[in-house]
Amino acid sequence: MSKALVSYLLSLADNTLILGHRNSEWCGHGPILEQDIAITNMALDCIGQARNFYQYTAQLMGNHTTEDSLAYLRDVTEFTNCLLVELPNGDWAQTVLRHFLFSTFQYYVYQQLQNSSDPQLAAIAEKGFKEITYHVRWSSEWVIRLGDGTEESKDRILQALDTVWGYTGELFQPADFDLQAQQEGWGADLLLVKRNWDEKIKAVFEEATIPMPATTWMHAGGKQGKHTEHLGFILAEMQFLQRAYPNSEW
Amino acid sequence: MDSINLPVTLSELSDPLHIKVREILATVSDPEIPVLSIIDLGIIRDISISQENESNGSEITLQITPTYTGCPAIDTIKISIRMALLEAGFKKINIIEVLSPAWTTDWITEKGRENLKAYGIAPPQYQQSVCSPDSFQKEEAIQCPLCNSYHTRLVSQFASTACKALYQCNDCKEPFDYFKCH
């Protein structure tokens, strides 16, 4: 069980780290000050959750593994985040839409993980669930505001939807560790997550007057370490210091 | 003092050593909200003291819980706790971080709430307003900490630190922070 648990935790950690990193790119660039602060607060929540997952993983792995070695010293193919979180931010519409699609997914995953048979995983999920609740609320309000806003904002959100929708299927395609997680009772049931997610997305899109996209071909591979070119650039920026100056501390 | 390694919990106030530790912890404040002690913030979840023989001194084990997962204040708080206890002569100090049950603003004490308000931060409402993910919810009536008006509006659910939301008073026009429910 321990090996699958480690893979499962790493995937949760990578998702939150990479999304946190992407959202933090808005720091100092938000459309208005309050929203700059909002998106960077959410980046901080994501990175905080990533730290919890990495710390727990490091503890299970032992052998001098630390949260830092997991974040800074693994290469692209060892990261198992889904492709959606590594996509570039695009414009504000694309950023908020991606955050809505992903945090709604996280919301239902954490909701189930609170009852995980693994107590530490349950504790991290319980903590993160409260934070993600605010993310879903904030991002869904933005999707509605832009979708049901002006001609320009509507146009932007529809373009964003075209760009990111094809990356949502992967969230629900179980990797081996997902299947084992569910079988052994410490992970989330992705079919149930998908049902809840569909319902929430549909309701918000309806209010935002955004048509539900037709079923389409979906990108995948992130959970198996096959990434888009974008992840390499994120890691180059994020890992540079530790690679160039090993063990340097702040 | 012949009881060996007896754990003392937060509620057992009768033990003088326990009271002393609590008093020391009450001098440690949140670095971002200096009017709030860590006792008033409700992040100390357990204090246990193993009373060993006199030459070895006592071993103190604290359970502490973070407010938000990404809150950078927790590391500073841990260092401050250690410093305060060391200064008081305690040498064996263990600080354990626990995540569950997750911290809630309900654990902020009455005194803490009064201090927040006096400092210009609206204290959190009790649990009835706990956040759901639904969009465009009816806004809570938050009292302006400066002029006491309830005629206020939410500017942003996110503010200068993870634990606060930004409001503005429609009467005195002052913007203010609200310690949001969590």
Coordinates of N, CA and C in Angstrom, one line a residue, chain A residues 34-35 37-39 41-42 44-49 51-52 55 107-108 119-120 122-124 126-128 130-131 133-138 140-142 144-145 200 204 207, chain B residues 65-72 75 97 99-105 127 131-138 140 154-164 166 180-182:
Chain A
E34 N -7.2 44.4 -5.6 CA -7.9 43.4 -4.8 C -7.9 42.0 -5.4
Q35 N -8.0 41.9 -6.7 CA -8.0 40.6 -7.3 C -6.5 40.1 -7.5
I37 N -4.5 40.5 -5.1 CA -4.3 39.9 -3.7 C -5.1 38.6 -3.6
A38 N -6.2 38.6 -4.2 CA -7.1 37.3 -4.1 C -6.3 36.2 -4.8
I39 N -5.9 36.3 -6.0 CA -5.3 35.2 -6.7 C -4.0 34.8 -6.0
N41 N -3.4 35.1 -2.8 CA -3.8 34.4 -1.5 C -4.1 32.9 -1.9
M42 N -4.7 32.7 -3.0 CA -5.1 31.3 -3.4 C -3.9 30.5 -3.8
L44 N -1.0 30.9 -2.4 CA -0.4 30.6 -1.1 C -1.1 29.4 -0.5
D45 N -2.4 29.3 -0.6 CA -3.2 28.1 -0.1 C -2.7 26.9 -0.8
C46 N -2.6 27.0 -2.1 CA -2.2 25.8 -2.9 C -0.8 25.4 -2.5
I47 N 0.1 26.3 -2.3 CA 1.5 25.9 -2.0 C 1.5 25.4 -0.6
G48 N 0.7 25.9 0.3 CA 0.6 25.4 1.7 C 0.1 23.9 1.7
Q49 N -0.9 23.7 0.9 CA -1.4 22.3 0.8 C -0.3 21.4 0.2
R51 N 2.9 21.7 0.4 CA 3.8 21.4 1.5 C 3.4 20.3 2.4
N52 N 2.1 20.3 2.8 CA 1.6 19.3 3.7 C 1.7 17.9 3.0
Q55 N 5.5 17.0 2.7 CA 6.0 16.6 4.0 C 5.6 15.2 4.4
Y107 N -12.3 20.3 -4.7 CA -13.3 20.4 -3.6 C -13.9 19.0 -3.4
Y108 N -14.3 18.3 -4.5 CA -15.0 17.0 -4.3 C -14.0 15.9 -3.9
P119 N -5.2 8.4 8.3 CA -5.5 9.6 9.1 C -4.8 10.9 8.7
Q120 N -3.6 10.8 8.3 CA -2.8 12.0 8.0 C -3.4 12.6 6.7
A122 N -6.4 12.3 5.6 CA -7.7 12.8 6.0 C -7.5 14.2 6.6
A123 N -6.5 14.3 7.5 CA -6.3 15.6 8.2 C -5.9 16.7 7.2
I124 N -5.1 16.4 6.3 CA -4.6 17.4 5.3 C -5.9 17.8 4.5
E126 N -9.0 17.7 5.3 CA -10.0 18.4 6.1 C -9.6 19.9 6.2
K127 N -8.3 20.1 6.3 CA -7.7 21.5 6.4 C -7.9 22.2 5.0
G128 N -7.5 21.5 4.0 CA -7.5 22.1 2.6 C -8.9 22.3 2.1
K130 N -11.5 23.5 3.6 CA -12.0 24.8 4.0 C -11.5 25.9 3.1
E131 N -10.2 25.8 2.7 CA -9.6 26.8 1.9 C -10.2 26.7 0.5
T133 N -13.0 25.7 -0.5 CA -14.4 26.2 -0.5 C -14.4 27.7 -1.0
Y134 N -13.5 28.5 -0.4 CA -13.4 29.9 -0.8 C -12.9 30.0 -2.3
H135 N -12.1 29.1 -2.7 CA -11.6 29.2 -4.1 C -12.7 28.9 -5.1
V136 N -13.5 27.9 -4.8 CA -14.7 27.6 -5.7 C -15.6 28.7 -5.8
R137 N -15.9 29.3 -4.6 CA -16.8 30.4 -4.6 C -16.3 31.6 -5.4
W138 N -15.1 32.0 -5.2 CA -14.5 33.1 -5.8 C -14.4 32.9 -7.4
S140 N -16.0 30.7 -9.3 CA -17.3 30.6 -10.0 C -18.0 31.9 -10.2
E141 N -17.8 32.8 -9.2 CA -18.3 34.2 -9.3 C -17.7 34.9 -10.5
W142 N -16.4 34.7 -10.7 CA -15.7 35.3 -11.8 C -16.2 34.7 -13.2
I144 N -19.1 33.5 -13.8 CA -20.4 34.0 -14.1 C -20.3 35.5 -14.5
R145 N -19.5 36.3 -13.8 CA -19.3 37.7 -14.1 C -18.8 37.9 -15.5
K200 N -21.9 20.6 -10.8 CA -21.5 22.0 -10.4 C -21.2 22.9 -11.6
V204 N -23.1 26.3 -12.8 CA -22.4 27.6 -13.0 C -22.4 28.1 -14.4
E207 N -25.7 29.6 -15.3 CA -25.8 31.0 -14.8 C -25.0 32.0 -15.5
Chain B
T65 N -1.7 24.0 16.0 CA -2.3 23.8 14.8 C -2.3 25.1 13.9
P66 N -2.0 24.9 12.6 CA -1.9 26.1 11.8 C -3.3 26.7 11.5
T67 N -3.4 28.0 11.2 CA -4.7 28.6 10.9 C -5.0 28.2 9.4
Y68 N -4.0 28.6 8.5 CA -4.2 28.2 7.1 C -2.9 27.4 6.7
T69 N -3.0 26.5 5.7 CA -1.9 25.7 5.4 C -0.7 26.5 4.9
G70 N -1.0 27.6 4.2 CA 0.2 28.3 3.7 C 0.6 29.5 4.6
C71 N 0.0 29.6 5.8 CA 0.3 30.8 6.6 C 1.8 30.8 7.0
P72 N 2.6 31.8 6.6 CA 4.0 31.8 6.9 C 4.3 32.1 8.4
D75 N 5.8 29.4 11.4 CA 7.3 29.1 11.7 C 7.8 30.2 12.7
E97 N 3.1 19.8 15.3 CA 2.0 20.4 14.5 C 0.9 19.4 14.3
L99 N -3.0 18.7 12.4 CA -3.9 19.3 11.4 C -5.3 19.1 11.7
S100 N -5.6 18.0 12.5 CA -7.0 17.7 12.7 C -7.3 17.6 14.2
P101 N -8.4 18.1 14.7 CA -9.4 18.8 13.9 C -8.9 20.2 13.4
A102 N -9.3 20.5 12.2 CA -8.8 21.8 11.6 C -9.2 23.0 12.4
W103 N -8.3 23.9 12.5 CA -8.5 25.2 13.2 C -9.7 25.9 12.7
T104 N -10.5 26.5 13.6 CA -11.6 27.3 13.2 C -11.6 28.6 13.9
T105 N -12.2 29.6 13.3 CA -12.2 30.9 14.0 C -13.1 30.9 15.3
Q127 N -20.1 30.3 14.0 CA -20.2 29.4 12.9 C -21.4 29.5 11.9
C131 N -18.6 29.1 5.5 CA -18.6 29.3 4.0 C -19.0 28.1 3.2
S132 N -19.9 28.2 2.3 CA -20.2 27.2 1.3 C -19.7 27.6 0.0
P133 N -19.6 26.7 -1.0 CA -19.0 27.2 -2.3 C -19.9 27.9 -3.2
D134 N -21.2 28.1 -2.8 CA -22.2 28.8 -3.6 C -21.8 30.2 -4.0
S135 N -22.0 30.5 -5.3 CA -21.5 31.9 -5.7 C -22.6 32.9 -5.3
F136 N -22.1 34.1 -5.2 CA -23.0 35.3 -4.9 C -23.9 35.1 -3.7
Q137 N -23.4 34.6 -2.6 CA -24.2 34.4 -1.4 C -24.6 35.8 -0.8
K138 N -25.6 35.7 0.0 CA -26.0 36.9 0.7 C -24.9 37.3 1.6
E140 N -22.7 38.6 4.7 CA -22.9 38.7 6.1 C -22.9 40.2 6.5
L154 N -18.8 44.0 1.4 CA -17.6 43.1 1.1 C -16.9 43.7 -0.1
V155 N -15.6 44.0 0.0 CA -14.8 44.4 -1.2 C -14.1 43.2 -1.8
S156 N -13.6 42.3 -1.0 CA -12.9 41.1 -1.5 C -12.9 40.1 -0.4
Q157 N -13.1 38.8 -0.8 CA -13.0 37.7 0.2 C -11.5 37.5 0.6
F158 N -10.6 38.1 -0.1 CA -9.2 37.9 0.2 C -8.5 39.2 0.5
A159 N -7.7 39.2 1.5 CA -7.1 40.5 1.9 C -5.6 40.4 2.2
S160 N -5.1 41.2 3.1 CA -3.7 41.4 3.3 C -3.0 40.1 3.9
T161 N -3.8 39.2 4.6 CA -3.3 38.0 5.0 C -4.3 36.9 4.7
A162 N -3.9 35.6 4.7 CA -4.9 34.5 4.4 C -6.1 34.5 5.2
C163 N -6.0 35.0 6.5 CA -7.2 34.9 7.4 C -8.2 36.0 7.3
K164 N -8.0 37.0 6.4 CA -8.8 38.1 6.4 C -9.5 38.4 5.1
L166 N -11.6 41.8 3.0 CA -11.6 43.2 3.0 C -13.0 43.8 2.8
K180 N -12.1 36.6 8.6 CA -13.1 35.8 8.0 C -13.3 34.4 8.7
C181 N -14.6 34.0 8.6 CA -14.9 32.7 9.2 C -14.2 31.5 8.5
H182 N -13.7 30.6 9.3 CA -13.0 29.5 8.8 C -13.2 28.3 9.6

